[in-house]
């Protein structure tokens, strides 16, 4: 019987989240915390909020969530009961060495074995009490679609650059597999909820199996401290954007606080996808990269994982005690051993390695009878793509090469596809002269690290594998694996170029010992210092840094389904109360109202840019009130604004960000810039034209006082690169001109110095104060970066005595986003509605001889 957790899967995956009511908790670790409960969305999901400060301390706990728990399971005698033990080779267990000793660690994940439903409660209780592990049990039908289906057929293939060109190559997108993936992630979420203490816990999610889990957790706990690490490659945007659920996964990942990758290439591809698909640009500061997303900064961490040196040393002692190393040395006496250790899947390039060995023997026949490639193949981790075909292809290549180059007592290819113990694997590492990795794409691949550690040997004087002489090792590795950038002494190859790979293998085993020693020493220093503990410690430190202000900001969730995100804003930032504003408005004898145009009283996406009759009527009403000084402050030209607002005789206009100012229709335009010399345009315009011709989708807007280059319709990556280059170019050629060059959202603007909206605001307040009408009420509304200058001026106006300490100020931005304003309204429609309320409040204040506009 299927539990309530699995109902409405179609709704879940198609974007309609059901109410996530959490059933009665069976596990006892749930801790209640003080805080406020807020509700959002129509499913009334609860969000726990606390005002406690956030820092890594002894009271903090870590919840590690991964597809599989770091446990081994053995069925009891008579097929009854289960025996569990730690899997010491699991990365999830080894990373504990990098966490504080007193940090409590919980694990959430599945078991490698199938547990009968009747035993699941007992097993869960046993694992929680003895191992602090919380098993996630996924029904078989869901599990098959989740793991072998969506994870392996879609994500694994796509992340390794295999596009589903045909049904035979990974298959077309199957939405039922996506539904199972979402359903499985929800089950992991429910298990996390059973043990989470949102104020004290860090959550560390691992790998592509759980890429939408951050949305479930962030939706339930707005301020939980959460990191995600991807252990596979992240493909280029050209590959990734073929995924039909591309935006859902990206937005889910952005609900994490820190996202980790093994290499800069993987991080760069992720950031490129965020830029092209979501319009987000990353920023780098003091060595840290981050994406600002609705007031939250999502950290981007680049840190390749390492190996556990203690575990390797332990296994080496075991291999030495068992005599495996001595046995292999005797077996391959007089031979030069090249070693390959790979999982059986389509991306490991095992067949390419065998063909490269063939090339080496053909080009360098002196190695015939001497060089041996030992290829160890680990069992396939799942029913991946084309596994059977790969096995057949490898076996045919092995037989063909051994037949062509083999001789009595010698086979150039020794193929081991039966399971072998880790101690035997370490023994092979110890005797190998060179390790060869020819993976066509791999997230990290720790085989070279394991090999380097094993070749260093043990320091124990009694160990047979202790070598008092210099240590040496050689690596031939694919340039397409994650560990390649870290191993600068390795010979890097393109695995598809079998001739070059064969030459690299010959070079590696022919190299003089002194060179091998130098390369080994360099690699060993890196592997020893950058072990798994270093990796975990670094990730936790960055999580603590990025989450430091979680409990200082006001957070709330908005959006539906995988469009859900948390808005984090300053605690003083709140929605504008119309009632309190009108109350202050009616009491004030002198008022200043400053309004941006585009995005404030006119929607940004509107095709018709002229104001509506409703807006004109409202502004006219406000302007006629003798207590009011009303200004439109815009970046648009004075001709456009004059034409649009011609019915508003008393409306003040500041055009082109305040370079031109007019107090009313009957007055002349004033020039507020520091210079009226526009010779610089003859220098700047040719530069902009040069970039416009080279950047498809860009254009130039020529104003009276400014030049604007916009690239909103250009390729995001190329347009951004061109904008940075143009900014530097213009700053150089205009260095001695009285202009400022600034970048904005998809624009580069050159304008006279001093022409800012902030300067206009200060001019208006100063003029009012000098005429004896110092503003008692100020309303300033804008939506973009240029309006922040007005908000900043208002904040400083009291100290300059142009506003009184008793002045009531309403600085308001449009949209819930970080701002220097203290209030917000959601959209232009709310702005117009609010202005309409002010207009209604103005009508009774007209004097009897003043005509109220109709």
Coordinates of C-alpha atoms in Angstrom, one line a residue, residues 136-622:
X136 CA 14.9 6.7 3.6
X137 CA 12.8 3.9 2.3
X138 CA 11.7 4.4 -1.3
X139 CA 9.1 2.1 -2.8
X140 CA 10.6 -0.1 -5.5
X141 CA 8.6 1.3 -8.4
X142 CA 9.6 4.9 -7.4
X143 CA 13.2 3.9 -6.8
X144 CA 13.6 2.4 -10.2
X145 CA 12.4 5.5 -11.9
X146 CA 14.3 7.8 -9.6
X147 CA 17.7 6.2 -9.7
X148 CA 18.0 4.0 -12.8
X149 CA 15.5 6.3 -14.6
X150 CA 16.0 10.0 -14.1
X151 CA 19.3 10.0 -12.3
X152 CA 21.2 7.6 -14.6
X153 CA 19.3 7.9 -17.9
X154 CA 18.9 11.7 -17.8
X155 CA 21.1 13.6 -15.4
X156 CA 24.1 11.3 -15.4
X157 CA 24.2 11.2 -19.1
X158 CA 23.6 14.8 -19.7
X159 CA 26.1 16.0 -17.1
X160 CA 28.6 13.8 -18.9
X161 CA 27.8 15.5 -22.2
X162 CA 25.7 12.8 -23.8
X163 CA 22.7 14.2 -25.5
X164 CA 19.6 12.0 -26.2
X165 CA 19.8 12.3 -30.0
X166 CA 17.9 9.0 -30.3
X167 CA 16.0 6.6 -28.1
X168 CA 19.1 4.3 -28.1
X169 CA 21.3 7.1 -26.7
X170 CA 19.8 7.6 -23.3
X171 CA 16.2 7.9 -24.4
X172 CA 13.9 10.9 -24.7
X173 CA 12.8 12.9 -21.7
X174 CA 10.2 11.0 -19.7
X175 CA 8.2 13.2 -17.4
X176 CA 7.1 10.2 -15.2
X177 CA 10.8 9.8 -14.3
X178 CA 11.0 13.5 -13.3
X179 CA 7.9 13.0 -11.2
X180 CA 9.6 10.0 -9.4
X181 CA 12.7 12.1 -8.9
X182 CA 10.7 14.9 -7.2
X183 CA 8.8 12.3 -5.2
X184 CA 12.0 10.7 -4.0
X185 CA 13.5 14.1 -3.0
X186 CA 10.4 14.8 -1.0
X187 CA 10.9 11.6 0.9
X188 CA 14.4 12.6 1.8
X189 CA 13.0 16.0 2.9
X190 CA 10.5 14.3 5.2
X191 CA 13.3 12.3 6.8
X192 CA 15.4 15.4 7.4
X193 CA 12.4 17.1 9.1
X194 CA 12.3 14.2 11.6
X195 CA 15.7 15.1 13.0
X196 CA 16.3 18.8 12.1
X197 CA 16.8 21.6 14.6
X198 CA 16.7 24.5 12.3
X199 CA 18.5 26.9 14.6
X200 CA 21.4 24.7 15.4
X201 CA 21.9 22.5 12.3
X202 CA 23.9 22.8 9.1
X203 CA 22.5 20.7 6.2
X204 CA 25.0 19.4 3.7
X205 CA 23.4 17.8 0.6
X206 CA 25.5 15.7 -1.8
X207 CA 25.3 15.2 -5.5
X208 CA 22.9 15.2 -8.4
X209 CA 20.4 12.7 -6.9
X210 CA 19.1 15.4 -4.6
X211 CA 19.2 18.6 -6.6
X212 CA 15.6 19.7 -5.8
X213 CA 15.8 18.9 -2.1
X214 CA 16.9 22.5 -1.3
X215 CA 13.6 23.8 -2.4
X216 CA 11.6 21.5 -0.1
X217 CA 13.8 22.4 2.9
X218 CA 13.9 26.2 2.2
X219 CA 10.2 26.2 1.8
X220 CA 9.7 24.6 5.2
X221 CA 12.6 26.4 7.0
X222 CA 13.4 29.8 5.6
X223 CA 16.6 30.4 7.4
X224 CA 18.1 26.9 7.6
X225 CA 21.9 26.8 6.9
X226 CA 22.3 24.6 3.8
X227 CA 25.0 23.7 1.4
X228 CA 25.1 21.5 -1.7
X229 CA 28.1 19.8 -3.3
X230 CA 27.9 18.4 -6.8
X231 CA 30.3 15.5 -7.2
X232 CA 29.7 15.1 -11.0
X233 CA 30.6 17.5 -13.8
X234 CA 28.3 20.4 -14.5
X235 CA 27.9 20.7 -18.3
X236 CA 28.2 23.8 -20.4
X237 CA 25.1 25.9 -20.9
X238 CA 24.7 24.6 -24.5
X239 CA 24.3 21.1 -23.1
X240 CA 22.4 21.8 -19.9
X241 CA 19.7 23.9 -21.5
X242 CA 18.5 20.9 -23.5
X243 CA 17.1 19.6 -20.2
X244 CA 13.3 20.3 -20.2
X245 CA 13.3 20.9 -16.4
X246 CA 16.5 23.1 -16.5
X247 CA 15.1 26.1 -14.7
X248 CA 13.4 24.0 -12.0
X249 CA 16.7 22.5 -11.1
X250 CA 18.6 25.7 -11.2
X251 CA 16.1 27.5 -9.0
X252 CA 16.1 24.6 -6.6
X253 CA 19.9 24.7 -6.3
X254 CA 19.7 28.5 -5.6
X255 CA 17.7 27.8 -2.5
X256 CA 21.0 26.5 -1.0
X257 CA 23.4 29.0 0.7
X258 CA 26.6 27.5 -0.7
X259 CA 27.0 25.4 -3.9
X260 CA 30.2 23.5 -4.3
X261 CA 32.0 22.2 -7.4
X262 CA 35.3 20.3 -7.9
X263 CA 36.7 22.6 -10.6
X264 CA 36.3 26.2 -11.8
X265 CA 35.1 24.8 -15.2
X266 CA 32.1 23.2 -13.5
X267 CA 31.4 26.4 -11.5
X268 CA 31.8 28.5 -14.6
X269 CA 29.3 26.4 -16.5
X270 CA 26.8 26.7 -13.7
X271 CA 27.2 30.4 -13.5
X272 CA 26.8 30.7 -17.2
X273 CA 23.5 28.8 -17.0
X274 CA 22.3 31.1 -14.2
X275 CA 23.2 34.1 -16.4
X276 CA 21.6 32.8 -19.6
X277 CA 18.5 31.3 -18.2
X278 CA 17.8 33.4 -15.0
X279 CA 19.6 36.6 -15.8
X280 CA 21.8 36.4 -12.7
X281 CA 25.4 37.7 -12.7
X282 CA 28.0 36.6 -10.2
X283 CA 30.3 38.8 -8.3
X284 CA 33.8 38.1 -7.0
X285 CA 35.1 39.8 -3.9
X286 CA 38.3 39.0 -2.0
X287 CA 38.6 35.6 -3.5
X288 CA 35.0 34.6 -2.9
X289 CA 32.3 34.2 -5.6
X290 CA 28.6 34.7 -5.1
X291 CA 25.3 35.2 -6.7
X292 CA 22.8 37.7 -5.3
X293 CA 19.3 36.2 -5.4
X294 CA 16.4 38.1 -3.9
X295 CA 18.5 39.6 -1.2
X296 CA 20.4 36.4 -0.4
X297 CA 24.0 35.8 -1.4
X298 CA 24.6 32.2 -2.6
X299 CA 28.2 31.3 -2.3
X300 CA 30.0 29.4 -5.1
X301 CA 32.7 27.1 -3.7
X302 CA 35.5 25.6 -5.8
X303 CA 37.2 22.9 -3.9
X304 CA 38.3 19.4 -5.2
X305 CA 37.7 16.6 -2.7
X306 CA 40.7 14.7 -1.3
X307 CA 41.4 11.2 0.0
X308 CA 41.6 9.9 3.6
X309 CA 45.3 9.3 4.2
X310 CA 44.7 7.4 7.4
X311 CA 42.3 5.0 5.7
X312 CA 44.8 4.3 2.9
X313 CA 47.6 3.7 5.4
X314 CA 45.4 1.2 7.2
X315 CA 44.6 -0.7 4.1
X316 CA 48.2 -0.7 3.0
X317 CA 49.2 -2.3 6.3
X318 CA 46.5 -4.9 5.8
X319 CA 47.7 -5.6 2.2
X320 CA 51.3 -6.0 3.5
X321 CA 50.2 -8.3 6.3
X322 CA 48.3 -10.5 3.9
X323 CA 51.3 -10.7 1.6
X324 CA 49.4 -9.4 -1.4
X325 CA 52.1 -6.9 -2.4
X326 CA 54.8 -9.5 -2.3
X327 CA 52.6 -11.9 -4.2
X328 CA 52.0 -9.4 -7.0
X329 CA 55.6 -8.4 -7.2
X330 CA 56.5 -12.0 -7.8
X331 CA 53.7 -12.4 -10.3
X332 CA 54.9 -9.4 -12.4
X333 CA 58.6 -9.8 -11.8
X334 CA 60.5 -8.3 -14.7
X335 CA 57.5 -6.5 -16.0
X336 CA 56.6 -2.8 -16.1
X337 CA 53.0 -2.5 -14.8
X338 CA 50.7 0.2 -16.0
X339 CA 47.4 0.2 -14.0
X340 CA 43.9 1.3 -14.7
X341 CA 41.1 1.2 -12.1
X342 CA 37.7 2.3 -13.4
X343 CA 34.0 1.8 -12.9
X344 CA 32.2 0.0 -15.7
X345 CA 30.3 2.8 -17.5
X346 CA 30.3 4.4 -20.9
X347 CA 32.3 7.5 -19.9
X348 CA 35.4 5.9 -18.3
X349 CA 37.1 5.3 -21.7
X350 CA 38.4 1.8 -20.8
X351 CA 38.3 0.7 -24.5
X352 CA 40.3 3.8 -25.5
X353 CA 42.9 2.9 -22.9
X354 CA 43.3 -0.6 -24.4
X355 CA 43.6 0.8 -27.9
X356 CA 46.2 3.3 -26.6
X357 CA 48.2 0.4 -25.2
X358 CA 48.0 -1.3 -28.6
X359 CA 49.4 1.9 -30.1
X360 CA 52.3 2.0 -27.7
X361 CA 53.2 -1.6 -28.4
X362 CA 53.1 -0.9 -32.2
X363 CA 55.1 2.2 -32.0
X364 CA 57.6 1.0 -29.4
X365 CA 58.0 -2.8 -29.9
X366 CA 60.7 -2.8 -27.3
X367 CA 58.0 -2.9 -24.7
X368 CA 56.5 -6.2 -26.1
X369 CA 57.0 -8.8 -23.4
X370 CA 57.8 -6.2 -20.8
X371 CA 54.9 -3.8 -20.4
X372 CA 51.6 -5.0 -18.9
X373 CA 48.4 -3.0 -18.6
X374 CA 46.4 -4.3 -15.6
X375 CA 42.9 -3.1 -16.0
X376 CA 40.6 -3.4 -12.9
X377 CA 37.0 -2.9 -13.6
X378 CA 34.7 -2.1 -10.7
X379 CA 31.1 -3.3 -11.0
X380 CA 28.6 -0.9 -12.6
X381 CA 26.8 1.2 -10.0
X382 CA 23.4 0.9 -11.8
X383 CA 21.7 0.1 -15.0
X384 CA 23.4 2.8 -16.9
X385 CA 23.4 3.5 -20.6
X386 CA 24.8 0.8 -23.0
X387 CA 26.6 -1.2 -20.2
X388 CA 26.3 -4.5 -22.0
X389 CA 27.6 -3.1 -25.3
X390 CA 30.6 -1.6 -23.5
X391 CA 31.5 -4.9 -21.8
X392 CA 31.4 -6.7 -25.2
X393 CA 33.5 -4.0 -26.8
X394 CA 36.1 -4.1 -24.1
X395 CA 36.3 -7.9 -24.1
X396 CA 36.8 -8.0 -27.9
X397 CA 39.6 -5.4 -27.8
X398 CA 41.3 -7.3 -25.0
X399 CA 41.2 -10.6 -26.9
X400 CA 42.4 -9.0 -30.1
X401 CA 45.4 -7.1 -28.5
X402 CA 46.5 -10.2 -26.5
X403 CA 46.3 -12.3 -29.6
X404 CA 48.4 -9.8 -31.6
X405 CA 51.0 -9.0 -29.1
X406 CA 50.9 -11.9 -26.6
X407 CA 53.4 -14.7 -26.3
X408 CA 53.8 -17.7 -24.1
X409 CA 53.9 -16.5 -20.5
X410 CA 53.0 -12.9 -21.5
X411 CA 49.7 -11.1 -22.0
X412 CA 49.9 -7.3 -22.5
X413 CA 46.4 -6.8 -21.2
X414 CA 45.4 -8.3 -17.8
X415 CA 41.7 -7.7 -17.3
X416 CA 40.2 -8.1 -13.8
X417 CA 36.4 -7.7 -13.8
X418 CA 35.6 -9.8 -10.8
X419 CA 35.2 -8.1 -7.4
X420 CA 38.5 -7.7 -5.5
X421 CA 39.1 -6.4 -2.0
X422 CA 40.3 -2.9 -1.4
X423 CA 43.6 -4.3 0.1
X424 CA 44.3 -6.2 -3.2
X425 CA 43.5 -3.0 -5.1
X426 CA 46.0 -1.1 -2.9
X427 CA 48.6 -3.8 -3.6
X428 CA 48.2 -3.2 -7.3
X429 CA 48.7 0.6 -6.7
X430 CA 51.9 -0.2 -4.9
X431 CA 53.5 -2.2 -7.7
X432 CA 52.4 -0.1 -10.6
X433 CA 54.9 2.1 -12.4
X434 CA 52.2 4.3 -13.9
X435 CA 48.4 4.8 -13.5
X436 CA 46.5 5.6 -16.6
X437 CA 43.1 7.3 -16.5
X438 CA 41.4 7.9 -19.9
X439 CA 37.9 8.9 -18.8
X440 CA 36.1 10.9 -21.4
X441 CA 34.3 12.8 -18.6
X442 CA 34.5 12.4 -14.9
X443 CA 33.5 14.6 -12.0
X444 CA 36.7 14.1 -9.9
X445 CA 38.2 10.6 -10.0
X446 CA 40.3 9.9 -6.9
X447 CA 42.3 7.0 -8.4
X448 CA 45.4 9.1 -9.1
X449 CA 45.3 10.4 -5.5
X450 CA 45.0 6.8 -4.1
X451 CA 47.9 5.7 -6.3
X452 CA 50.2 8.6 -5.2
X453 CA 49.5 7.9 -1.5
X454 CA 50.2 4.2 -1.9
X455 CA 53.4 4.8 -3.8
X456 CA 54.6 6.9 -0.9
X457 CA 54.4 3.8 1.2
X458 CA 54.4 3.5 5.0
X459 CA 56.7 5.0 7.5
X460 CA 56.5 1.8 9.7
X461 CA 59.9 0.3 9.9
X462 CA 58.5 -3.2 10.0
X463 CA 56.4 -3.0 6.9
X464 CA 57.6 -4.9 3.8
X465 CA 56.4 -2.1 1.5
X466 CA 58.6 0.5 3.3
X467 CA 61.1 1.7 0.8
X468 CA 64.0 3.6 2.1
X469 CA 64.9 4.9 -1.4
X470 CA 63.3 7.9 -3.2
X471 CA 59.6 7.5 -4.0
X472 CA 58.4 7.8 -7.5
X473 CA 55.2 7.6 -9.5
X474 CA 53.8 8.6 -12.9
X475 CA 50.4 9.6 -14.1
X476 CA 48.8 9.6 -17.5
X477 CA 45.4 11.2 -17.0
X478 CA 42.6 12.6 -19.2
X479 CA 42.3 16.3 -19.3
X480 CA 38.5 15.9 -18.9
X481 CA 38.5 14.6 -15.3
X482 CA 38.1 16.8 -12.2
X483 CA 41.5 16.0 -10.6
X484 CA 43.5 17.0 -13.7
X485 CA 44.0 20.7 -12.8
X486 CA 45.3 19.7 -9.4
X487 CA 48.0 17.3 -10.7
X488 CA 50.3 19.6 -12.7
X489 CA 53.1 16.9 -12.8
X490 CA 50.9 14.4 -14.6
X491 CA 51.0 13.9 -18.4
X492 CA 47.6 15.1 -19.6
X493 CA 46.0 13.6 -22.7
X494 CA 43.0 13.8 -24.9
X495 CA 41.7 10.2 -24.5
X496 CA 40.2 10.3 -28.0
X497 CA 43.7 10.7 -29.4
X498 CA 44.8 7.2 -29.0
X499 CA 48.2 7.8 -30.7
X500 CA 49.1 10.7 -28.3
X501 CA 47.9 8.6 -25.3
X502 CA 50.1 5.7 -26.4
X503 CA 53.0 8.1 -26.7
X504 CA 52.3 9.5 -23.2
X505 CA 52.2 6.0 -21.7
X506 CA 55.6 5.3 -23.3
X507 CA 57.0 8.6 -22.0
X508 CA 55.8 7.9 -18.5
X509 CA 57.4 4.5 -18.1
X510 CA 60.5 5.6 -20.0
X511 CA 61.2 8.7 -17.9
X512 CA 64.3 8.8 -15.8
X513 CA 63.8 8.0 -12.1
X514 CA 64.9 11.5 -11.0
X515 CA 62.1 13.1 -13.0
X516 CA 59.6 10.6 -11.7
X517 CA 60.7 11.4 -8.1
X518 CA 60.3 15.1 -8.6
X519 CA 56.8 14.7 -10.0
X520 CA 55.8 12.3 -7.2
X521 CA 57.1 14.6 -4.5
X522 CA 55.1 17.5 -5.9
X523 CA 51.9 15.4 -6.2
X524 CA 52.3 13.9 -2.7
X525 CA 52.6 17.3 -1.0
X526 CA 49.3 18.3 -2.6
X527 CA 47.5 15.1 -1.9
X528 CA 48.7 15.1 1.7
X529 CA 47.7 18.7 2.4
X530 CA 44.4 18.7 0.5
X531 CA 42.8 15.6 2.0
X532 CA 39.2 14.9 2.6
X533 CA 39.3 16.6 6.1
X534 CA 40.7 19.8 4.5
X535 CA 37.9 19.7 2.0
X536 CA 35.2 19.3 4.6
X537 CA 36.7 21.8 6.9
X538 CA 36.9 24.4 4.1
X539 CA 33.3 23.8 3.1
X540 CA 32.0 24.1 6.6
X541 CA 33.9 27.4 7.2
X542 CA 32.4 28.9 4.0
X543 CA 29.0 27.8 5.0
X544 CA 29.4 29.5 8.4
X545 CA 30.7 32.7 6.7
X546 CA 27.9 32.8 4.0
X547 CA 25.2 32.1 6.6
X548 CA 26.5 34.6 9.3
X549 CA 23.7 37.1 8.8
X550 CA 20.8 34.6 8.3
X551 CA 19.2 35.5 11.6
X552 CA 19.7 39.2 11.2
X553 CA 17.6 39.6 8.1
X554 CA 13.9 39.4 7.7
X555 CA 13.0 36.4 5.5
X556 CA 9.9 35.3 3.8
X557 CA 9.0 32.9 1.0
X558 CA 7.4 33.8 -2.3
X559 CA 6.5 31.9 -5.5
X560 CA 5.0 28.6 -6.3
X561 CA 6.4 25.1 -7.0
X562 CA 10.1 25.2 -8.0
X563 CA 9.8 28.9 -8.6
X564 CA 9.8 29.3 -4.8
X565 CA 12.5 31.4 -3.3
X566 CA 13.2 33.3 -0.1
X567 CA 13.5 37.0 0.0
X568 CA 15.9 38.2 2.6
X569 CA 15.9 41.9 3.5
X570 CA 17.1 44.3 6.1
X571 CA 14.9 44.1 9.3
X572 CA 13.9 47.7 8.9
X573 CA 12.7 47.2 5.4
X574 CA 8.9 46.7 5.3
X575 CA 5.9 47.2 3.1
X576 CA 4.5 50.7 2.9
X577 CA 1.4 51.2 5.0
X578 CA -1.0 53.3 3.0
X579 CA -3.0 54.3 6.1
X580 CA 0.0 55.5 8.1
X581 CA 1.3 57.4 5.1
X582 CA -2.0 59.1 4.4
X583 CA -2.2 60.1 8.1
X584 CA 1.2 61.8 7.9
X585 CA 0.3 63.3 4.5
X586 CA -2.8 65.0 5.7
X587 CA -1.0 66.4 8.8
X588 CA 1.9 68.0 6.8
X589 CA 1.7 71.6 5.5
X590 CA 4.5 71.2 3.0
X591 CA 5.1 68.0 1.0
X592 CA 7.7 66.8 -1.5
X593 CA 6.8 63.9 -3.8
X594 CA 9.5 62.5 -6.1
X595 CA 8.5 59.7 -8.6
X596 CA 10.6 57.7 -11.0
X597 CA 8.8 56.9 -14.3
X598 CA 9.8 53.5 -15.9
X599 CA 9.1 50.6 -13.5
X600 CA 7.4 52.9 -11.0
X601 CA 4.3 54.5 -12.6
X602 CA 4.8 52.7 -15.9
X603 CA 5.4 48.9 -16.0
X604 CA 8.8 48.0 -17.4
X605 CA 7.3 45.4 -19.9
X606 CA 4.7 47.8 -21.3
X607 CA 5.0 48.3 -25.0
X608 CA 3.2 51.7 -24.8
X609 CA 5.5 53.9 -22.9
X610 CA 3.3 57.0 -22.5
X611 CA 1.4 57.4 -19.2
X612 CA -2.2 56.3 -18.9
X613 CA -5.0 58.8 -18.4
X614 CA -5.4 57.6 -14.8
X615 CA -1.8 58.4 -14.0
X616 CA -2.1 61.9 -15.6
X617 CA -5.3 62.6 -13.7
X618 CA -3.8 61.5 -10.3
X619 CA -0.6 63.6 -10.9
X620 CA -2.7 66.6 -11.9
X621 CA -4.7 66.3 -8.7
X622 CA -1.5 66.1 -6.6

